[in-house]
Amino acid sequence: MIESAEVLVAEHAALERAMGDPAVASDPDRLREANQRYAALGPVVAAHRAWRTAHDDLGAARELAGEDPAFAEELPALEAAVAAAEDRLRRLLVPRDPEDDRDVILEVKAGEGGEESALFAGDLLRMYLRHAERRGWRTEVLDATESDLGGYKDVRVSVKSRGAAAPGEAPWARLKYEGGVHRVQRVPVTESQGRIHTSAAGVWVMPEAEEVEVTIDAGDLRIDVFRSSGPGGQSVNTTDSAVRITHLPTGLVVSCQNEKSQLQNREAALRVLRARLHQMAMDERHAAESDARASQVRTVDRSERIRTYNFPENRVSDHRTGYKAHNLDAVLDGDLDPVVQSAVDADEAARLAAISDR
């Protein structure tokens, strides 16, 4: 473990020197990559420094303990400090998801439950937008299809961090655990007898890919334009500005109609298509990496029921981690960190266990 940490400490120092190199400083792409890696290694360097200090203090106290009983009394506390520093360093050395520093495209789709499901999809969208606001992330609705009562049949939104995010704090590192089926239990607005109904909405989270990372051949695309539509005659354009893109090799279909410009809708659709193709490549890679798959795939499987929102009891329950809290109103207002953290902790524990078993 210590050898692995020392390799990363050396890399951190090399990056610091490289960022002072005029050749790197004048190249925006190289400088951005160096900055991101430097920031990612910062916590490891700090943890290694803390471990080294604690280890040296313990060694010095042991040497002096034979001569001065006061130092012997300090040994248990110093040993505990070394153990805590080792545990902190070990956790930071757990292999990270290479996508963790990315922004995301998040999709919410109404599922079982008809109009009530669409209203719940709208609640989930608001929850994610408020959560992003709390975290200082930027959001942009790329495309949305509203329902008759003001919910959403489906909606796509991009979530971006402002500047370089700290390790584990970028949108993908936190929101990847939201992928799956979200279930709601409440009395629908359409229910006249006051009976509690159960409905669901699906969430799909994809790391956003840069244009240079996913090559899309123009010959592989079929692009159709059509007139956008909306409930009650709203958002209906008088020109064919909506765009539908079909990726012929995979059969993926993406449509966008939010913008009034056909060009803007086309660019938004291409962003979503790139993210989906990148996600497909990730899924293939995870399928080939059984160790990673054991702890990661369940976090992004949108076919799995992951959470229940029970309105009568004001309760939110995460079925993967066992997390429960009676503050549903706060969660839907964007206070999502404790719920997400339970998934982060469970994933980290699985990774640590996998390392220990080797």
Short mmCIF file of C-alpha atoms in Angstrom, two decimals:
data_model
loop_
_atom_site.label_atom_id
_atom_site.label_comp_id
_atom_site.label_asym_id
_atom_site.label_seq_id
_atom_site.Cartn_x
_atom_site.Cartn_y
_atom_site.Cartn_z
CA MET A 1 0.00 0.00 0.00
CA ILE A 2 2.75 2.43 0.98
CA GLU A 3 4.68 1.68 -2.21
CA SER A 4 1.59 2.42 -4.30
CA ALA A 5 1.08 5.70 -2.45
CA GLU A 6 4.71 6.72 -2.96
CA VAL A 7 4.38 6.16 -6.72
CA LEU A 8 1.40 8.53 -6.76
CA VAL A 9 3.24 11.08 -4.60
CA ALA A 10 6.06 11.07 -7.15
CA GLU A 11 3.56 11.50 -9.99
CA HIS A 12 1.99 14.45 -8.14
CA ALA A 13 5.40 16.14 -7.86
CA ALA A 14 6.13 15.48 -11.55
CA LEU A 15 2.81 17.04 -12.55
CA GLU A 16 3.57 20.11 -10.46
CA ARG A 17 6.83 20.55 -12.34
CA ALA A 18 5.16 19.90 -15.69
CA MET A 19 2.51 22.58 -15.12
CA GLY A 20 5.34 25.08 -14.78
CA ASP A 21 6.69 24.06 -18.17
CA PRO A 22 5.85 26.73 -20.79
CA ALA A 23 5.12 24.00 -23.36
CA VAL A 24 2.40 22.55 -21.11
CA ALA A 25 1.11 25.91 -19.90
CA SER A 26 0.56 27.06 -23.48
CA ASP A 27 -1.39 23.92 -24.44
CA PRO A 28 -4.94 24.19 -22.98
CA ASP A 29 -5.73 20.47 -23.39
CA ARG A 30 -2.49 19.26 -21.77
CA LEU A 31 -2.80 21.83 -19.00
CA ARG A 32 -6.42 20.83 -18.28
CA GLU A 33 -5.50 17.14 -18.10
CA ALA A 34 -2.52 17.89 -15.85
CA ASN A 35 -4.66 20.05 -13.55
CA GLN A 36 -7.36 17.39 -13.27
CA ARG A 37 -4.86 14.65 -12.46
CA TYR A 38 -2.99 16.91 -10.03
CA ALA A 39 -6.23 17.71 -8.20
CA ALA A 40 -7.20 14.03 -8.12
CA LEU A 41 -3.86 13.06 -6.53
CA GLY A 42 -3.97 15.85 -3.94
CA PRO A 43 -5.94 13.90 -1.28
CA VAL A 44 -3.61 10.89 -1.63
CA VAL A 45 -0.55 13.10 -1.14
CA ALA A 46 -2.11 14.73 1.93
CA ALA A 47 -3.10 11.34 3.39
CA HIS A 48 0.37 9.92 2.75
CA ARG A 49 1.93 12.96 4.46
CA ALA A 50 -0.39 12.50 7.46
CA TRP A 51 0.46 8.79 7.66
CA ARG A 52 4.19 9.53 7.48
CA THR A 53 3.92 12.11 10.28
CA ALA A 54 1.89 9.74 12.49
CA HIS A 55 4.28 6.87 11.79
CA ASP A 56 7.33 8.99 12.65
CA ASP A 57 5.70 10.26 15.85
CA LEU A 58 4.94 6.71 16.93
CA GLY A 59 8.49 5.56 16.19
CA ALA A 60 9.98 8.42 18.19
CA ALA A 61 7.66 7.76 21.14
CA ARG A 62 8.59 4.08 21.19
CA GLU A 63 12.28 4.94 21.32
CA LEU A 64 11.75 7.28 24.25
CA ALA A 65 9.23 5.12 26.10
CA GLY A 66 11.95 3.10 27.81
CA GLU A 67 13.46 6.19 29.32
CA ASP A 68 10.35 8.25 30.12
CA PRO A 69 7.03 6.63 31.21
CA ALA A 70 5.17 9.68 29.94
CA PHE A 71 5.96 8.64 26.37
CA ALA A 72 4.74 5.09 27.05
CA GLU A 73 1.36 6.51 28.06
CA GLU A 74 1.09 8.23 24.68
CA LEU A 75 1.65 5.04 22.67
CA PRO A 76 -2.01 3.83 22.49
CA ALA A 77 -3.19 7.20 21.12
CA LEU A 78 -0.31 7.35 18.63
CA GLU A 79 -0.96 3.77 17.48
CA ALA A 80 -4.62 4.65 16.95
CA ALA A 81 -3.58 7.70 14.91
CA VAL A 82 -1.37 5.55 12.68
CA ALA A 83 -4.19 3.03 12.18
CA ALA A 84 -6.62 5.80 11.26
CA ALA A 85 -4.12 7.34 8.84
CA GLU A 86 -3.52 3.93 7.23
CA ASP A 87 -7.25 3.38 6.83
CA ARG A 88 -7.69 6.81 5.24
CA LEU A 89 -4.80 6.16 2.85
CA ARG A 90 -6.08 2.68 1.97
CA ARG A 91 -9.52 4.05 1.09
CA LEU A 92 -8.00 6.69 -1.17
CA LEU A 93 -5.97 4.03 -2.97
CA VAL A 94 -9.06 2.03 -3.89
CA PRO A 95 -9.25 2.15 -7.72
CA ARG A 96 -11.58 4.96 -8.76
CA ASP A 97 -14.12 4.87 -11.54
CA PRO A 98 -12.19 6.47 -14.44
CA GLU A 99 -15.36 8.35 -15.42
CA ASP A 100 -15.79 10.01 -12.00
CA ASP A 101 -14.61 13.45 -13.10
CA ARG A 102 -17.18 13.74 -15.88
CA ASP A 103 -20.35 15.76 -16.26
CA VAL A 104 -23.56 13.86 -16.99
CA ILE A 105 -26.68 13.72 -19.07
CA LEU A 106 -29.60 12.59 -16.95
CA GLU A 107 -32.86 11.25 -18.35
CA VAL A 108 -36.13 10.83 -16.48
CA LYS A 109 -38.94 8.84 -18.10
CA ALA A 110 -42.45 8.23 -16.90
CA GLY A 111 -43.26 4.54 -16.44
CA GLU A 112 -46.15 2.60 -14.98
CA GLY A 113 -48.94 4.75 -13.62
CA GLY A 114 -49.97 6.92 -16.55
CA GLU A 115 -50.43 10.62 -15.74
CA GLU A 116 -49.41 10.09 -12.12
CA SER A 117 -46.09 8.63 -13.28
CA ALA A 118 -45.51 11.67 -15.48
CA LEU A 119 -46.19 13.98 -12.50
CA PHE A 120 -43.72 11.96 -10.44
CA ALA A 121 -41.14 12.26 -13.23
CA GLY A 122 -41.60 16.03 -12.91
CA ASP A 123 -41.00 15.77 -9.16
CA LEU A 124 -37.78 13.84 -9.77
CA LEU A 125 -36.63 16.41 -12.31
CA ARG A 126 -37.20 19.22 -9.82
CA MET A 127 -35.36 17.20 -7.14
CA TYR A 128 -32.28 16.84 -9.37
CA LEU A 129 -32.37 20.48 -10.46
CA ARG A 130 -32.57 21.67 -6.85
CA HIS A 131 -29.83 19.23 -5.83
CA ALA A 132 -27.59 20.54 -8.61
CA GLU A 133 -28.28 24.09 -7.45
CA ARG A 134 -27.25 23.17 -3.89
CA ARG A 135 -24.00 21.70 -5.19
CA GLY A 136 -23.22 24.63 -7.45
CA TRP A 137 -23.60 22.64 -10.67
CA ARG A 138 -24.99 24.11 -13.89
CA THR A 139 -28.01 22.49 -15.53
CA GLU A 140 -29.56 22.71 -18.96
CA VAL A 141 -32.75 21.00 -20.11
CA LEU A 142 -31.88 19.51 -23.49
CA ASP A 143 -35.29 18.10 -24.41
CA ALA A 144 -38.61 17.48 -22.70
CA THR A 145 -42.02 16.05 -23.55
CA GLU A 146 -44.65 17.36 -21.14
CA SER A 147 -47.81 15.56 -20.11
CA ASP A 148 -51.31 17.03 -20.09
CA LEU A 149 -51.26 17.77 -16.33
CA GLY A 150 -47.85 19.41 -16.27
CA GLY A 151 -45.62 16.39 -15.63
CA TYR A 152 -43.08 14.91 -18.01
CA LYS A 153 -43.34 11.86 -20.23
CA ASP A 154 -39.58 12.15 -20.63
CA VAL A 155 -36.96 14.82 -20.06
CA ARG A 156 -33.20 15.06 -20.57
CA VAL A 157 -30.97 17.46 -18.69
CA SER A 158 -27.23 18.04 -18.71
CA VAL A 159 -25.50 18.58 -15.36
CA LYS A 160 -22.07 20.21 -15.33
CA SER A 161 -19.68 21.16 -12.57
CA ARG A 162 -18.32 24.70 -12.47
CA GLY A 163 -14.58 24.36 -12.98
CA ALA A 164 -12.52 21.37 -11.83
CA ALA A 165 -14.43 19.37 -9.23
CA ALA A 166 -12.69 17.80 -6.23
CA PRO A 167 -12.21 14.02 -6.45
CA GLY A 168 -15.52 12.26 -5.92
CA GLU A 169 -17.52 15.48 -6.21
CA ALA A 170 -18.16 15.72 -9.97
CA PRO A 171 -21.70 15.06 -11.28
CA TRP A 172 -20.98 11.50 -12.49
CA ALA A 173 -19.23 10.51 -9.24
CA ARG A 174 -22.41 11.37 -7.32
CA LEU A 175 -25.32 10.97 -9.72
CA LYS A 176 -24.33 7.62 -11.29
CA TYR A 177 -26.04 5.93 -8.33
CA GLU A 178 -29.39 7.43 -9.36
CA GLY A 179 -29.83 5.16 -12.39
CA GLY A 180 -32.74 2.76 -11.99
CA VAL A 181 -36.46 2.58 -11.25
CA HIS A 182 -37.81 5.08 -8.70
CA ARG A 183 -41.16 4.14 -7.14
CA VAL A 184 -43.68 6.50 -5.56
CA GLN A 185 -46.55 5.70 -3.18
CA ARG A 186 -49.13 8.45 -2.74
CA VAL A 187 -52.68 9.55 -3.48
CA PRO A 188 -52.66 10.78 -7.10
CA VAL A 189 -54.30 14.07 -8.01
CA THR A 190 -56.49 12.05 -10.38
CA GLU A 191 -57.76 9.79 -7.55
CA SER A 192 -61.21 10.81 -6.28
CA GLN A 193 -61.51 8.13 -3.55
CA GLY A 194 -58.32 9.04 -1.68
CA ARG A 195 -56.66 5.68 -2.33
CA ILE A 196 -52.88 5.33 -2.33
CA HIS A 197 -51.44 4.28 -5.68
CA THR A 198 -47.99 3.03 -6.62
CA SER A 199 -46.34 4.20 -9.81
CA ALA A 200 -42.79 4.49 -11.08
CA ALA A 201 -40.42 6.51 -13.21
CA GLY A 202 -37.09 5.48 -14.70
CA VAL A 203 -33.84 7.42 -14.38
CA TRP A 204 -30.86 6.91 -16.66
CA VAL A 205 -27.58 8.69 -15.97
CA MET A 206 -24.80 8.80 -18.58
CA PRO A 207 -21.35 10.41 -18.39
CA GLU A 208 -21.17 13.12 -21.03
CA ALA A 209 -18.58 12.42 -23.72
CA GLU A 210 -16.54 15.01 -25.57
CA GLU A 211 -16.89 15.18 -29.34
CA VAL A 212 -13.28 14.02 -29.82
CA GLU A 213 -13.86 10.95 -27.63
CA VAL A 214 -16.74 9.43 -29.59
CA THR A 215 -16.36 9.32 -33.35
CA ILE A 216 -19.67 9.42 -35.21
CA ASP A 217 -19.55 8.92 -38.95
CA ALA A 218 -22.05 11.19 -40.69
CA GLY A 219 -22.82 8.30 -43.04
CA ASP A 220 -24.06 6.28 -40.06
CA LEU A 221 -26.78 8.81 -39.26
CA ARG A 222 -30.30 9.22 -40.57
CA ILE A 223 -31.58 12.67 -39.65
CA ASP A 224 -35.29 13.45 -39.85
CA VAL A 225 -36.92 16.79 -39.11
CA PHE A 226 -40.49 17.27 -38.00
CA ARG A 227 -42.79 19.76 -36.34
CA SER A 228 -42.53 19.79 -32.55
CA SER A 229 -45.60 19.26 -30.41
CA GLY A 230 -46.73 19.82 -26.86
CA PRO A 231 -49.79 19.41 -24.62
CA GLY A 232 -52.76 21.64 -25.22
CA GLY A 233 -51.20 23.22 -28.26
CA GLN A 234 -48.29 24.63 -26.26
CA SER A 235 -44.74 24.71 -27.63
CA VAL A 236 -45.93 23.86 -31.11
CA ASN A 237 -43.69 25.34 -33.79
CA THR A 238 -44.92 26.36 -37.19
CA THR A 239 -41.68 25.13 -38.79
CA ASP A 240 -40.00 21.74 -38.92
CA SER A 241 -37.40 22.48 -36.24
CA ALA A 242 -37.54 19.23 -34.23
CA VAL A 243 -34.83 16.70 -35.06
CA ARG A 244 -34.73 12.92 -34.84
CA ILE A 245 -31.34 11.20 -35.28
CA THR A 246 -31.06 7.46 -35.87
CA HIS A 247 -27.64 5.86 -35.44
CA LEU A 248 -27.88 3.07 -38.02
CA PRO A 249 -25.14 0.72 -36.70
CA THR A 250 -26.70 0.49 -33.22
CA GLY A 251 -30.33 1.44 -33.88
CA LEU A 252 -30.19 4.17 -31.22
CA VAL A 253 -32.76 6.92 -31.79
CA VAL A 254 -32.57 10.38 -30.21
CA SER A 255 -34.97 13.24 -30.80
CA CYS A 256 -34.91 16.83 -29.55
CA GLN A 257 -37.49 19.55 -30.01
CA ASN A 258 -36.98 22.02 -27.17
CA GLU A 259 -35.20 24.69 -29.17
CA LYS A 260 -36.74 26.80 -31.91
CA SER A 261 -33.68 26.29 -34.08
CA GLN A 262 -33.23 23.06 -36.03
CA LEU A 263 -29.45 23.44 -35.64
CA GLN A 264 -29.69 23.75 -31.86
CA ASN A 265 -31.93 20.68 -31.64
CA ARG A 266 -29.50 18.76 -33.83
CA GLU A 267 -26.55 19.65 -31.57
CA ALA A 268 -28.50 18.67 -28.45
CA ALA A 269 -29.48 15.34 -30.01
CA LEU A 270 -25.86 14.65 -30.95
CA ARG A 271 -24.76 15.32 -27.36
CA VAL A 272 -27.23 12.74 -26.10
CA LEU A 273 -26.23 10.28 -28.82
CA ARG A 274 -22.54 10.62 -27.93
CA ALA A 275 -23.35 10.01 -24.26
CA ARG A 276 -25.36 6.89 -25.11
CA LEU A 277 -22.62 5.49 -27.34
CA HIS A 278 -20.07 6.20 -24.63
CA GLN A 279 -22.35 4.44 -22.11
CA MET A 280 -22.58 1.41 -24.41
CA ALA A 281 -18.78 1.26 -24.58
CA MET A 282 -18.63 1.46 -20.77
CA ASP A 283 -21.14 -1.38 -20.43
CA GLU A 284 -19.07 -3.55 -22.75
CA ARG A 285 -15.95 -2.78 -20.77
CA HIS A 286 -17.64 -3.57 -17.46
CA ALA A 287 -18.94 -6.85 -18.88
CA ALA A 288 -15.35 -7.82 -19.59
CA GLU A 289 -14.13 -6.70 -16.16
CA SER A 290 -15.99 -8.99 -13.78
CA ASP A 291 -14.36 -7.53 -10.64
CA ALA A 292 -15.51 -4.02 -11.49
CA ARG A 293 -18.89 -5.24 -12.66
CA ALA A 294 -19.66 -6.83 -9.30
CA SER A 295 -19.63 -3.46 -7.55
CA GLN A 296 -20.49 -0.99 -10.32
CA VAL A 297 -23.18 -2.33 -12.62
CA ARG A 298 -25.94 -2.26 -10.02
CA THR A 299 -25.39 1.47 -9.61
CA VAL A 300 -26.35 2.28 -13.19
CA ASP A 301 -28.85 -0.47 -14.06
CA ARG A 302 -32.04 1.41 -14.88
CA SER A 303 -34.11 -1.81 -14.81
CA GLU A 304 -33.54 -2.20 -11.07
CA ARG A 305 -35.93 -0.73 -8.50
CA ILE A 306 -33.60 1.34 -6.38
CA ARG A 307 -35.73 3.66 -4.27
CA THR A 308 -39.24 4.21 -2.91
CA TYR A 309 -40.76 7.58 -2.04
CA ASN A 310 -43.65 7.05 0.40
CA PHE A 311 -45.69 10.24 0.81
CA PRO A 312 -48.12 9.15 3.59
CA GLU A 313 -45.13 8.31 5.84
CA ASN A 314 -42.89 11.12 4.51
CA ARG A 315 -40.31 8.35 4.01
CA VAL A 316 -37.59 7.68 1.44
CA SER A 317 -36.03 4.20 1.26
CA ASP A 318 -33.05 3.06 -0.78
CA HIS A 319 -33.37 -0.66 -1.50
CA ARG A 320 -29.70 -1.21 -2.33
CA THR A 321 -28.17 0.24 0.82
CA GLY A 322 -30.97 -0.05 3.37
CA TYR A 323 -31.01 3.73 3.88
CA LYS A 324 -34.28 5.08 5.30
CA ALA A 325 -35.27 8.55 6.45
CA HIS A 326 -38.53 10.33 7.21
CA ASN A 327 -37.65 13.57 5.43
CA LEU A 328 -39.11 12.95 2.00
CA ASP A 329 -40.13 16.57 1.61
CA ALA A 330 -36.52 17.71 2.13
CA VAL A 331 -35.17 15.05 -0.26
CA LEU A 332 -37.56 16.11 -3.03
CA ASP A 333 -36.42 19.69 -2.40
CA GLY A 334 -32.89 18.64 -3.34
CA ASP A 335 -31.42 17.47 -0.02
CA LEU A 336 -30.17 14.29 -1.67
CA ASP A 337 -26.62 14.06 -0.29
CA PRO A 338 -27.30 11.63 2.62
CA VAL A 339 -29.14 9.22 0.29
CA VAL A 340 -26.40 9.35 -2.33
CA GLN A 341 -23.68 9.02 0.31
CA SER A 342 -25.17 5.72 1.46
CA ALA A 343 -24.63 4.38 -2.08
CA VAL A 344 -21.12 5.85 -2.27
CA ASP A 345 -20.21 4.19 1.05
CA ALA A 346 -21.68 0.84 -0.02
CA ASP A 347 -19.76 0.93 -3.31
CA GLU A 348 -16.53 1.84 -1.53
CA ALA A 349 -17.02 -1.00 0.97
CA ALA A 350 -17.49 -3.46 -1.90
CA ARG A 351 -14.31 -2.24 -3.58
CA LEU A 352 -12.34 -2.52 -0.34
CA ALA A 353 -13.67 -6.03 0.21
CA ALA A 354 -12.66 -6.99 -3.33
CA ILE A 355 -9.12 -5.76 -2.69
CA SER A 356 -8.92 -7.61 0.64
CA ASP A 357 -10.01 -10.87 -1.01
CA ARG A 358 -7.16 -10.80 -3.51
#
